[in-house]
Tab-separated table of C-alpha atoms in Angstrom:
chain	number	residue	atom	x	y	z
A	217	MET	CA	24.833	-7.194	-1.954
A	218	SER	CA	25.400	-9.659	-4.677
A	219	THR	CA	23.352	-9.398	-7.865
A	220	ILE	CA	21.813	-12.495	-9.480
A	221	PRO	CA	22.909	-12.979	-13.097
A	222	ALA	CA	21.079	-10.878	-16.169
A	223	ALA	CA	20.253	-14.357	-17.803
A	224	ARG	CA	16.995	-16.417	-17.011
A	225	MET	CA	16.170	-16.629	-13.618
A	226	SER	CA	17.709	-19.643	-11.724
A	227	GLY	CA	15.722	-21.635	-9.206
A	228	ARG	CA	17.343	-19.746	-6.373
A	229	ALA	CA	16.659	-16.578	-7.923
A	230	TRP	CA	12.755	-17.663	-7.843
A	231	ALA	CA	13.113	-19.006	-4.341
A	232	LEU	CA	14.608	-15.636	-2.964
A	233	LEU	CA	11.671	-13.928	-4.919
A	234	LEU	CA	9.320	-16.158	-3.357
A	235	VAL	CA	10.524	-15.287	0.160
A	236	LEU	CA	10.373	-11.796	-0.580
A	237	CYS	CA	6.984	-11.889	-2.084
A	238	GLY	CA	5.732	-13.725	1.228
A	239	THR	CA	6.342	-10.822	2.762
A	240	ILE	CA	4.397	-8.526	0.695
A	241	PHE	CA	1.369	-11.178	0.956
A	242	LEU	CA	1.700	-11.266	4.504
A	243	GLU	CA	1.469	-7.317	4.762
A	244	GLY	CA	-1.726	-7.410	2.355
A	245	SER	CA	-3.342	-10.326	3.902
A	246	ASP	CA	-2.727	-9.266	7.529
A	247	VAL	CA	-4.703	-5.959	6.739
A	248	ALA	CA	-7.569	-7.807	5.020
A	249	MET	CA	-8.336	-10.065	7.629
A	250	LEU	CA	-8.290	-7.592	10.317
A	251	ALA	CA	-10.990	-5.598	8.601
A	252	VAL	CA	-13.042	-8.521	8.102
A	253	ALA	CA	-12.698	-9.631	11.637
A	254	VAL	CA	-13.281	-6.194	13.395
A	255	PRO	CA	-16.859	-6.075	14.160
A	256	THR	CA	-16.566	-9.538	15.747
A	257	ILE	CA	-13.423	-8.566	17.908
A	258	ARG	CA	-15.785	-5.335	18.771
A	259	ALA	CA	-18.499	-7.448	19.995
A	260	ASP	CA	-16.303	-9.998	21.811
A	261	LEU	CA	-14.360	-7.317	23.556
A	262	GLY	CA	-16.970	-4.628	24.154
A	263	LEU	CA	-15.376	-1.843	22.001
A	264	THR	CA	-16.517	1.401	21.661
A	265	THR	CA	-16.913	2.415	17.841
A	266	SER	CA	-13.829	4.706	18.341
A	267	ALA	CA	-11.665	2.051	20.000
A	268	ALA	CA	-12.545	-0.480	17.194
A	269	ALA	CA	-11.765	2.084	14.662
A	270	TRP	CA	-8.110	2.604	16.413
A	271	VAL	CA	-7.541	-1.061	15.976
A	272	MET	CA	-7.327	-0.474	12.280
A	273	SER	CA	-5.965	3.053	12.549
A	274	GLY	CA	-2.922	2.176	14.830
A	275	TYR	CA	-1.566	0.053	11.918
A	276	VAL	CA	-1.940	2.883	9.338
A	277	LEU	CA	-0.294	5.365	11.782
A	278	GLY	CA	2.753	2.918	12.457
A	279	TYR	CA	3.029	1.795	8.849
A	280	ALA	CA	2.490	5.559	7.216
A	281	GLY	CA	4.854	7.264	10.261
A	282	PHE	CA	7.409	5.278	9.955
A	283	THR	CA	7.975	3.825	6.055
A	284	LEU	CA	10.279	6.759	5.016
A	285	LEU	CA	12.618	6.233	7.900
A	286	GLY	CA	12.416	2.311	7.186
A	287	GLY	CA	13.466	2.614	3.618
A	288	ARG	CA	16.722	4.804	4.412
A	289	ALA	CA	17.339	2.576	7.442
A	290	ALA	CA	17.922	-0.474	4.722
A	291	ASP	CA	20.487	1.600	3.219
A	292	LEU	CA	22.224	2.781	5.898
A	293	LEU	CA	22.076	-0.188	8.274
A	294	GLY	CA	21.695	-3.044	5.770
A	295	ARG	CA	18.981	-4.263	3.817
A	296	ARG	CA	19.071	-8.060	5.118
A	297	ARG	CA	19.498	-6.863	8.908
A	298	MET	CA	16.483	-4.469	8.437
A	299	PHE	CA	14.253	-7.361	6.971
A	300	LEU	CA	15.274	-10.182	9.270
A	301	THR	CA	14.940	-7.846	12.562
A	302	TRP	CA	11.544	-6.310	11.764
A	303	LEU	CA	10.114	-9.443	10.627
A	304	GLY	CA	10.873	-11.049	14.033
A	305	VAL	CA	9.208	-7.789	15.392
A	306	PHE	CA	5.996	-8.436	12.962
A	307	LEU	CA	5.851	-12.244	14.364
A	308	VAL	CA	6.216	-11.209	17.966
A	309	PHE	CA	3.516	-8.410	18.361
A	310	SER	CA	1.204	-10.207	15.746
A	311	THR	CA	1.255	-12.902	18.179
A	312	LEU	CA	0.805	-10.698	21.208
A	313	GLY	CA	-2.473	-9.072	19.585
A	314	GLY	CA	-3.757	-12.840	19.665
A	315	PHE	CA	-3.888	-12.832	23.238
A	316	ALA	CA	-5.113	-9.315	23.507
A	317	ILE	CA	-7.962	-8.800	26.423
A	318	ASP	CA	-8.485	-5.301	25.970
A	319	GLY	CA	-8.529	-2.612	23.407
A	320	TRP	CA	-5.780	-0.443	24.155
A	321	MET	CA	-3.596	-4.027	23.666
A	322	LEU	CA	-4.761	-4.443	20.451
A	323	VAL	CA	-3.948	-0.962	19.275
A	324	VAL	CA	-0.719	-1.169	20.794
A	325	ALA	CA	0.150	-4.511	18.986
A	326	ARG	CA	-1.186	-3.143	15.837
A	327	PHE	CA	1.087	0.412	16.015
A	328	VAL	CA	3.857	-1.795	16.291
A	329	THR	CA	3.044	-4.225	13.940
A	330	GLY	CA	2.525	-1.265	11.492
A	331	VAL	CA	5.919	-0.028	12.382
A	332	ALA	CA	7.493	-3.300	11.475
A	333	ALA	CA	5.610	-3.362	8.137
A	334	ALA	CA	7.349	0.136	7.534
A	335	PHE	CA	10.790	-1.140	7.699
A	336	MET	CA	10.345	-4.592	6.415
A	337	THR	CA	8.287	-3.826	3.447
A	338	PRO	CA	10.871	-1.156	1.972
A	339	ALA	CA	13.709	-3.525	2.798
A	340	ALA	CA	12.215	-6.467	0.714
A	341	MET	CA	11.383	-4.139	-2.208
A	342	SER	CA	15.052	-2.736	-2.249
A	343	ILE	CA	16.459	-6.197	-2.075
A	344	ILE	CA	14.773	-6.983	-5.315
A	345	THR	CA	15.910	-3.639	-6.682
A	346	THR	CA	19.504	-4.400	-5.768
A	347	SER	CA	19.619	-8.125	-6.413
A	348	TYR	CA	18.106	-8.450	-9.821
A	349	PRO	CA	19.427	-6.357	-12.682
A	350	GLU	CA	17.855	-3.341	-14.251
A	351	GLY	CA	15.870	-4.288	-17.032
A	352	PRO	CA	13.246	-7.260	-18.143
A	353	GLN	CA	14.445	-9.423	-14.935
A	354	ARG	CA	14.074	-6.845	-12.281
A	355	ASN	CA	10.828	-5.442	-13.903
A	356	LYS	CA	9.228	-9.291	-13.907
A	357	ALA	CA	10.234	-9.437	-10.266
A	358	LEU	CA	8.648	-6.015	-9.294
A	359	LEU	CA	5.687	-7.039	-11.136
A	360	VAL	CA	5.078	-10.439	-9.426
A	361	PHE	CA	5.999	-8.691	-6.110
A	362	ALA	CA	3.117	-6.011	-6.815
A	363	GLY	CA	0.647	-8.549	-8.054
A	364	VAL	CA	1.316	-10.973	-5.081
A	365	GLY	CA	0.919	-8.134	-2.367
A	366	ALA	CA	-2.513	-7.266	-4.158
A	367	GLY	CA	-3.446	-10.960	-4.296
A	368	GLY	CA	-2.507	-10.978	-0.545
A	369	PHE	CA	-5.196	-8.430	0.523
A	370	SER	CA	-8.000	-9.948	-1.893
A	371	LEU	CA	-7.228	-13.561	-0.466
A	372	GLY	CA	-7.089	-12.268	2.873
A	373	LEU	CA	-10.442	-11.171	2.808
A	374	VAL	CA	-11.820	-14.601	2.183
A	375	ILE	CA	-8.800	-16.041	4.907
A	376	GLY	CA	-10.298	-13.399	7.164
A	377	GLY	CA	-13.698	-14.461	6.766
A	378	LEU	CA	-12.988	-18.115	7.564
A	379	LEU	CA	-10.636	-17.909	10.249
A	380	THR	CA	-13.227	-15.147	12.091
A	381	GLU	CA	-15.764	-18.105	12.032
A	382	LEU	CA	-13.155	-20.217	13.961
A	383	GLY	CA	-12.032	-17.303	16.464
A	384	TRP	CA	-10.981	-13.869	15.758
A	385	ARG	CA	-7.574	-14.474	17.528
A	386	TRP	CA	-6.610	-16.734	14.402
A	387	VAL	CA	-6.537	-13.299	12.334
A	388	PHE	CA	-3.429	-12.608	14.544
A	389	PHE	CA	-1.877	-15.974	15.140
A	390	ALA	CA	-2.182	-17.267	11.477
A	391	PRO	CA	0.173	-14.331	10.236
A	392	ALA	CA	2.440	-15.035	12.965
A	393	PHE	CA	2.999	-18.569	11.971
A	394	PHE	CA	3.179	-17.492	8.420
A	395	ALA	CA	5.894	-14.956	9.422
A	396	GLY	CA	8.108	-17.896	11.283
A	397	ALA	CA	8.035	-19.420	8.089
A	398	ILE	CA	9.199	-16.642	5.871
A	399	LEU	CA	11.910	-15.756	8.554
A	400	PHE	CA	13.131	-19.190	8.514
A	401	ALA	CA	13.405	-19.400	4.631
A	402	ALA	CA	14.897	-15.912	4.842
A	403	LEU	CA	17.800	-17.096	6.893
A	404	ARG	CA	18.887	-19.292	4.285
A	405	LEU	CA	17.933	-17.433	1.157
A	406	LEU	CA	18.676	-13.623	1.724
A	407	PRO	CA	22.175	-12.686	-0.091
A	408	THR	CA	24.837	-11.445	2.205
A	409	GLU	CA	25.978	-8.094	2.255
A	410	ALA	CA	28.735	-6.072	3.493
A	411	ARG	CA	28.217	-4.169	6.653
A	412	PRO	CA	27.854	-0.464	5.850
A	413	ALA	CA	31.054	1.548	6.510
A	414	PRO	CA	30.477	4.158	9.562
A	415	ALA	CA	31.448	6.624	7.465
A	416	GLN	CA	28.608	6.264	4.907
A	417	ARG	CA	25.785	6.033	7.260
A	418	GLY	CA	26.129	8.621	9.651
A	419	TYR	CA	23.043	8.748	12.343
A	420	ASP	CA	20.660	11.826	11.656
A	421	LEU	CA	18.797	11.575	14.426
A	422	ALA	CA	17.201	15.065	14.362
A	423	GLY	CA	16.033	14.402	10.462
A	424	ALA	CA	14.709	10.723	11.447
A	425	ALA	CA	13.018	12.418	14.507
A	426	SER	CA	11.174	15.294	12.580
A	427	ALA	CA	10.540	13.101	9.520
A	428	ALA	CA	8.641	10.348	11.547
A	429	GLY	CA	7.055	12.753	13.439
A	430	ALA	CA	5.468	14.887	10.574
A	431	MET	CA	4.436	11.286	8.959
A	432	LEU	CA	2.737	10.314	12.343
A	433	LEU	CA	0.988	13.798	12.569
A	434	PHE	CA	-0.064	13.606	8.871
A	435	ALA	CA	-1.324	10.246	8.940
A	436	TYR	CA	-3.534	11.203	12.325
A	437	GLY	CA	-4.838	14.135	10.714
A	438	ILE	CA	-6.039	11.815	7.645
A	439	VAL	CA	-7.400	9.286	9.937
A	440	ARG	CA	-9.546	11.949	11.899
A	441	LEU	CA	-11.281	13.120	8.550
A	442	GLU	CA	-13.350	10.196	8.958
A	443	HIS	CA	-15.133	12.129	11.865
A	444	GLY	CA	-15.991	15.193	9.623
A	445	GLY	CA	-16.658	18.216	11.511
A	446	GLU	CA	-16.197	16.608	14.766
A	447	GLY	CA	-12.809	17.723	16.615
A	448	LEU	CA	-12.120	19.748	13.375
A	449	GLY	CA	-9.632	22.061	15.513
A	450	LEU	CA	-7.543	18.703	16.578
A	451	THR	CA	-7.493	17.506	12.907
A	452	LEU	CA	-6.383	21.042	11.462
A	453	GLY	CA	-3.881	21.428	14.471
A	454	ALA	CA	-2.337	17.667	13.607
A	455	PHE	CA	-1.694	19.202	9.877
A	456	ALA	CA	-0.112	22.278	10.834
A	457	ALA	CA	1.948	20.795	13.428
A	458	GLY	CA	3.035	18.260	10.555
A	459	LEU	CA	3.673	21.078	8.090
A	460	ALA	CA	6.021	22.884	10.937
A	461	LEU	CA	7.920	19.489	11.437
A	462	VAL	CA	8.122	19.077	7.234
A	463	ALA	CA	9.661	22.678	7.260
A	464	ALA	CA	12.021	21.697	10.173
A	465	PHE	CA	13.061	18.879	8.401
A	466	VAL	CA	14.045	20.408	5.124
A	467	VAL	CA	16.168	22.613	7.235
A	468	ILE	CA	17.910	20.212	9.175
A	469	GLU	CA	18.506	18.109	6.001
A	470	ARG	CA	20.219	21.026	4.515
A	471	ARG	CA	22.417	21.794	7.025
A	472	ALA	CA	23.374	17.925	8.089
A	473	LYS	CA	26.651	16.365	7.330
A	474	ALA	CA	25.030	13.047	6.594
A	475	PRO	CA	21.382	13.732	5.994
A	476	LEU	CA	19.017	11.202	6.344
A	477	ILE	CA	17.386	11.842	2.834
A	478	ARG	CA	18.989	13.683	0.094
A	479	LEU	CA	16.916	16.451	-0.716
A	480	GLY	CA	18.143	16.251	-4.393
A	481	ILE	CA	16.283	12.813	-4.971
A	482	PHE	CA	12.995	14.894	-5.302
A	483	ARG	CA	14.213	16.380	-8.735
A	484	LYS	CA	13.453	12.814	-10.115
A	485	ALA	CA	10.396	13.985	-11.996
A	486	THR	CA	9.787	10.264	-13.081
A	487	MET	CA	10.105	9.184	-9.598
A	488	VAL	CA	8.024	11.946	-8.088
A	489	ARG	CA	5.105	11.475	-10.740
A	490	ALA	CA	5.161	7.478	-9.993
A	491	ASP	CA	4.478	8.312	-6.233
A	492	ILE	CA	1.829	10.742	-6.972
A	493	SER	CA	0.101	8.338	-9.283
A	494	ALA	CA	0.609	5.394	-6.772
A	495	LEU	CA	-1.132	7.690	-4.086
A	496	LEU	CA	-3.731	8.638	-6.160
A	497	PHE	CA	-4.781	4.968	-7.749
A	498	LEU	CA	-4.453	3.109	-4.528
A	499	GLY	CA	-6.440	5.545	-2.900
A	500	ALA	CA	-9.256	5.125	-5.212
A	501	PHE	CA	-8.946	1.432	-5.325
A	502	PHE	CA	-9.183	1.246	-1.344
A	503	GLY	CA	-11.882	3.952	-1.163
A	504	PHE	CA	-14.112	2.149	-3.919
A	505	GLN	CA	-13.457	-1.345	-2.087
A	506	PHE	CA	-14.420	0.211	1.117
A	507	ILE	CA	-17.804	1.828	0.015
A	508	VAL	CA	-18.731	-1.506	-1.898
A	509	THR	CA	-18.045	-3.467	1.356
A	510	LEU	CA	-20.368	-0.980	3.146
A	511	TYR	CA	-23.253	-1.155	0.566
A	512	LEU	CA	-23.008	-5.207	0.343
A	513	GLN	CA	-23.013	-5.747	4.136
A	514	GLU	CA	-25.052	-2.701	5.953
A	515	LEU	CA	-27.662	-2.062	2.703
A	516	ARG	CA	-27.880	-5.474	1.139
A	517	GLY	CA	-27.367	-7.481	4.401
A	518	TRP	CA	-24.523	-9.813	3.000
A	519	SER	CA	-22.450	-11.657	5.462
A	520	SER	CA	-18.597	-10.720	5.861
A	521	LEU	CA	-17.713	-14.241	4.057
A	522	GLN	CA	-20.269	-13.635	1.395
A	523	THR	CA	-18.935	-10.061	0.820
A	524	ALA	CA	-15.275	-11.303	0.866
A	525	ILE	CA	-16.174	-14.137	-1.763
A	526	ALA	CA	-18.050	-11.535	-3.841
A	527	LEU	CA	-14.919	-9.223	-3.731
A	528	ILE	CA	-12.192	-11.991	-4.427
A	529	VAL	CA	-12.608	-11.308	-8.353
A	530	MET	CA	-10.766	-7.986	-7.692
A	531	GLY	CA	-7.902	-10.046	-6.831
A	532	CYS	CA	-7.439	-11.272	-10.551
A	533	ASP	CA	-4.360	-8.961	-10.586
A	534	ALA	CA	-2.465	-11.637	-9.001
A	535	VAL	CA	-2.501	-13.681	-11.828
A	536	LEU	CA	-2.555	-10.872	-14.533
A	537	ALA	CA	0.176	-8.909	-13.003
A	538	PRO	CA	3.148	-11.637	-13.400
A	539	THR	CA	1.937	-12.698	-16.721
A	540	LEU	CA	-0.178	-10.222	-19.021
A	541	THR	CA	1.533	-6.946	-17.616
A	542	PRO	CA	5.367	-8.007	-18.073
A	543	ARG	CA	4.180	-8.410	-21.652
A	544	LEU	CA	2.186	-5.262	-22.302
A	545	VAL	CA	5.379	-3.533	-20.337
A	546	ASN	CA	8.101	-5.050	-23.069
A	547	ARG	CA	5.846	-4.054	-25.710
A	548	TYR	CA	4.106	-0.832	-24.720
A	549	GLY	CA	6.647	0.721	-21.684
A	550	ASN	CA	5.343	1.639	-18.437
A	551	ARG	CA	3.765	4.894	-19.365
A	552	ARG	CA	1.258	3.504	-21.646
A	553	VAL	CA	0.680	0.420	-19.478
A	554	ILE	CA	0.278	2.726	-16.471
A	555	PHE	CA	-2.180	5.108	-18.397
A	556	GLY	CA	-4.301	2.360	-19.753
A	557	GLY	CA	-4.597	1.134	-16.086
A	558	PHE	CA	-5.784	4.713	-15.172
A	559	LEU	CA	-8.376	4.577	-18.062
A	560	LEU	CA	-9.697	1.239	-16.819
A	561	ALA	CA	-10.434	2.525	-13.253
A	562	ILE	CA	-12.019	5.347	-14.393
A	563	ALA	CA	-14.203	2.958	-16.649
A	564	ALA	CA	-14.713	0.441	-13.215
A	565	TYR	CA	-15.833	2.952	-10.547
A	566	GLY	CA	-17.898	4.995	-13.437
A	567	LEU	CA	-19.841	1.834	-13.967
A	568	PHE	CA	-20.861	1.407	-10.349
A	569	LEU	CA	-22.119	4.973	-9.825
A	570	PRO	CA	-25.636	4.053	-10.861
A	571	VAL	CA	-25.828	1.364	-8.273
A	572	THR	CA	-29.484	0.381	-6.986
A	573	MET	CA	-30.929	-1.339	-4.070
A	574	ASP	CA	-31.533	-4.547	-5.743
A	575	TRP	CA	-28.422	-4.935	-7.968
A	576	SER	CA	-27.552	-8.320	-9.045
A	577	TYR	CA	-23.886	-9.775	-8.682
A	578	ALA	CA	-23.950	-9.929	-12.619
A	579	ALA	CA	-24.370	-6.142	-12.575
A	580	MET	CA	-21.556	-5.594	-10.129
A	581	PHE	CA	-19.060	-7.878	-11.793
A	582	PRO	CA	-17.992	-5.921	-14.664
A	583	SER	CA	-16.684	-2.950	-12.006
A	584	LEU	CA	-14.967	-5.509	-9.741
A	585	ILE	CA	-13.044	-7.566	-12.496
A	586	ILE	CA	-12.455	-4.354	-14.254
A	587	SER	CA	-10.996	-2.482	-11.277
A	588	GLY	CA	-8.722	-5.655	-10.347
A	589	THR	CA	-7.300	-5.594	-13.978
A	590	ALA	CA	-6.607	-1.824	-13.899
A	591	PHE	CA	-4.614	-2.609	-10.547
A	592	ALA	CA	-2.543	-5.295	-12.111
A	593	LEU	CA	-1.890	-2.838	-15.050
A	594	SER	CA	-1.033	0.012	-12.940
A	595	TYR	CA	0.677	-0.667	-9.783
A	596	GLY	CA	3.100	-2.888	-10.745
A	597	PRO	CA	4.865	-0.941	-13.567
A	598	LEU	CA	4.410	2.153	-11.168
A	599	THR	CA	6.758	0.522	-8.799
A	600	ILE	CA	9.044	0.269	-11.448
A	601	ALA	CA	9.202	3.782	-12.312
A	602	ALA	CA	9.137	4.956	-8.918
A	603	THR	CA	12.855	2.990	-8.527
A	604	ASP	CA	14.280	2.965	-11.898
A	605	SER	CA	17.583	4.772	-12.817
A	606	VAL	CA	17.786	5.690	-8.683
A	607	ALA	CA	21.065	5.002	-7.017
A	608	GLU	CA	21.757	1.471	-5.723
A	609	ASP	CA	22.607	3.335	-2.405
A	610	GLU	CA	19.182	5.122	-2.316
A	611	GLN	CA	17.023	2.039	-3.519
A	612	GLY	CA	15.525	1.639	0.164
A	613	LEU	CA	14.707	5.611	0.008
A	614	ALA	CA	13.115	5.242	-2.973
A	615	SER	CA	11.206	2.124	-2.005
A	616	GLY	CA	10.181	3.721	1.453
A	617	LEU	CA	8.910	6.862	-0.691
A	618	LEU	CA	6.667	4.679	-2.914
A	619	TYR	CA	5.486	3.043	0.447
A	620	THR	CA	4.705	6.438	2.260
A	621	PHE	CA	2.879	7.541	-0.789
A	622	THR	CA	0.884	4.484	-1.056
A	623	GLN	CA	0.031	4.206	2.623
A	624	PHE	CA	-1.099	7.521	2.708
A	625	GLY	CA	-3.052	7.155	-0.407
A	626	SER	CA	-4.777	4.394	1.288
A	627	ALA	CA	-5.816	6.294	4.336
A	628	VAL	CA	-6.657	9.410	2.068
A	629	GLY	CA	-9.170	7.271	-0.193
A	630	ILE	CA	-10.732	5.548	3.058
A	631	SER	CA	-11.140	8.608	4.988
A	632	ALA	CA	-12.281	10.843	2.138
A	633	VAL	CA	-15.099	8.400	1.316
A	634	THR	CA	-16.310	8.066	4.723
A	635	ALA	CA	-16.326	11.726	5.232
A	636	VAL	CA	-18.358	12.406	2.041
A	637	TYR	CA	-20.549	9.638	2.990
A	638	GLY	CA	-21.095	11.216	6.563
A	639	ILE	CA	-22.010	14.625	4.945
A	640	ALA	CA	-24.272	13.299	2.558
A	641	ALA	CA	-26.036	11.210	4.868
A	642	SER	CA	-26.374	13.619	7.758
A	643	GLY	CA	-29.967	15.308	7.941
A	644	THR	CA	-31.630	12.638	6.211
A	645	ASP	CA	-34.177	10.272	7.353
A	646	GLY	CA	-31.749	7.539	7.472
A	647	SER	CA	-34.011	5.495	4.956
A	648	PRO	CA	-32.321	2.952	2.699
A	649	GLY	CA	-33.092	5.155	-0.145
A	650	ALA	CA	-31.270	7.998	1.724
A	651	VAL	CA	-28.208	5.854	2.444
A	652	LEU	CA	-28.168	4.353	-0.960
A	653	ASP	CA	-27.656	8.118	-2.385
A	654	ALA	CA	-25.171	8.911	0.313
A	655	TYR	CA	-23.146	5.856	-1.021
A	656	ARG	CA	-23.718	6.790	-4.531
A	657	THR	CA	-22.208	10.393	-3.414
A	658	ALA	CA	-19.028	8.916	-1.795
A	659	LEU	CA	-18.295	6.582	-4.923
A	660	VAL	CA	-17.549	9.958	-6.854
A	661	VAL	CA	-14.544	10.252	-4.787
A	662	PRO	CA	-12.336	7.636	-6.139
A	663	VAL	CA	-13.428	8.461	-9.747
A	664	VAL	CA	-11.969	11.783	-9.162
A	665	MET	CA	-8.965	10.299	-7.946
A	666	VAL	CA	-8.461	8.112	-10.765
A	667	LEU	CA	-8.817	10.997	-13.085
A	668	LEU	CA	-6.410	13.099	-11.273
A	669	GLY	CA	-4.348	10.249	-11.634
A	670	ALA	CA	-4.817	9.921	-15.103
A	671	ALA	CA	-3.738	13.422	-15.638
A	672	VAL	CA	-0.534	13.410	-13.752
A	673	SER	CA	0.440	10.065	-15.733
A	674	ALA	CA	-0.630	11.570	-18.930
A	675	PHE	CA	2.347	14.115	-18.367
A	676	GLY	CA	4.770	11.219	-19.010
A	677	LEU	CA	3.103	10.140	-22.255
A	678	ARG	CA	3.854	13.492	-23.610
A	679	GLN	CA	7.533	13.015	-23.321
A	680	LEU	CA	7.365	9.839	-25.781
A	681	PRO	CA	8.542	9.886	-29.071
A	682	ARG	CA	6.394	8.197	-31.747
A	683	SER	CA	8.314	5.213	-31.697
A	684	GLY	CA	7.670	4.798	-27.992
A	685	CYS	CA	11.391	4.558	-27.643
A	686	PRO	CA	14.004	7.282	-27.279
A	687	GLY	CA	15.697	7.970	-30.790
A	688	GLY	CA	13.132	5.380	-32.314
A	689	LYS	CA	15.089	2.271	-31.384
A	690	PRO	CA	14.132	-0.291	-29.058
A	691	SER	CA	16.323	0.303	-25.989
A	692	GLY	CA	14.154	-1.391	-23.561
A	693	PRO	CA	10.873	-0.013	-21.668
A	694	PRO	CA	10.362	3.471	-21.410
A	695	LYS	CA	10.184	4.915	-18.303
A	696	LEU	CA	7.152	6.534	-16.779
């Protein structure tokens, strides 16, 4: 794939970045819009609570289960091809979801849409990392990419509220129209690439099957954590079977002539630390947002649209990520900026712990805007650290690993706060005071996750020389 010159980004370079950012905006807004629309969908189609939950969980299963395979497929089969093919699949099944007349149709549509996102998102990110030269230009592109994704989620909450007022089916049709526009532009702007030689791509079908099976089982087990002790045997069985497939995968990869994943990539401490940090940060962020949403809607009686507008301030990262964060990274390096983001997240979630029944929006505002700022500081630099110094032919794999960790982080965060809330609320009289206490208990989960994330990212700080640059000379932003 051709690389964009290292000078200032041209108009075509910005146009390409805009198309790729459209994909991550589509992915983030699609999830958020459906989250707002689920109660209306449930009422209109007469779904049970379990069926409604699977409308959301189906997407998580598809996304988390196939992201690792999707990232490697971009390397082996062509990034442009994977991006265009699965963007088309996303468009088709999002449209089919809008025509669904039963719960199972929605679940299938969401599962396949999640699989499509698992292939096209790592492909988009690896197109960035192979099209823009390593250094300030690539860092800028990745920070914009990450900021637009988070902004898509925040704006998706508001857009979802507005579209649901028109009719919940528009929550499926609108992303399909947007995907069509991106697909049209991508056909014209995506750089051409040489078809991978057959000798270089070897199909490790056994490795692919075991990896996808393990990811699906882990995702299923995490989703089931929300049910607490109900069906505990099935949850534990899913985790046990997932671990067995991981063991099988390692054996297969060691023996394969053309392994799906070169296991040596996990020796890159910087990449692994960034992936783990991203899991903890995203889990805390979405877990916090989930509990705040429940607090506002169920305890305070706010409408979905009021809640979405209240939370839009968390989307300040869409502005800060491409403007403030690059300057901080260039001056202080990825490690310090990431660590600073974790410290802000600790403060944001901690400030919300004493929430009361009649808190004003002014009292909530500091936590909401600080959490958005923390996202702007941490997430973009984490994407840089997760792909920095990785060989070009493994950029798709590195991107797939990052998105696998972030998807599992999101699922873990939401499932963990739900499980803790359920345990805290069980056995109470269900009074507003008891429910509020359960919310406060659940809010401890995101605090603990960002504390752990800060500890993980602090290991990178220990390796920095006093000047912040190797050898005391400015040689570009230090890595995580």
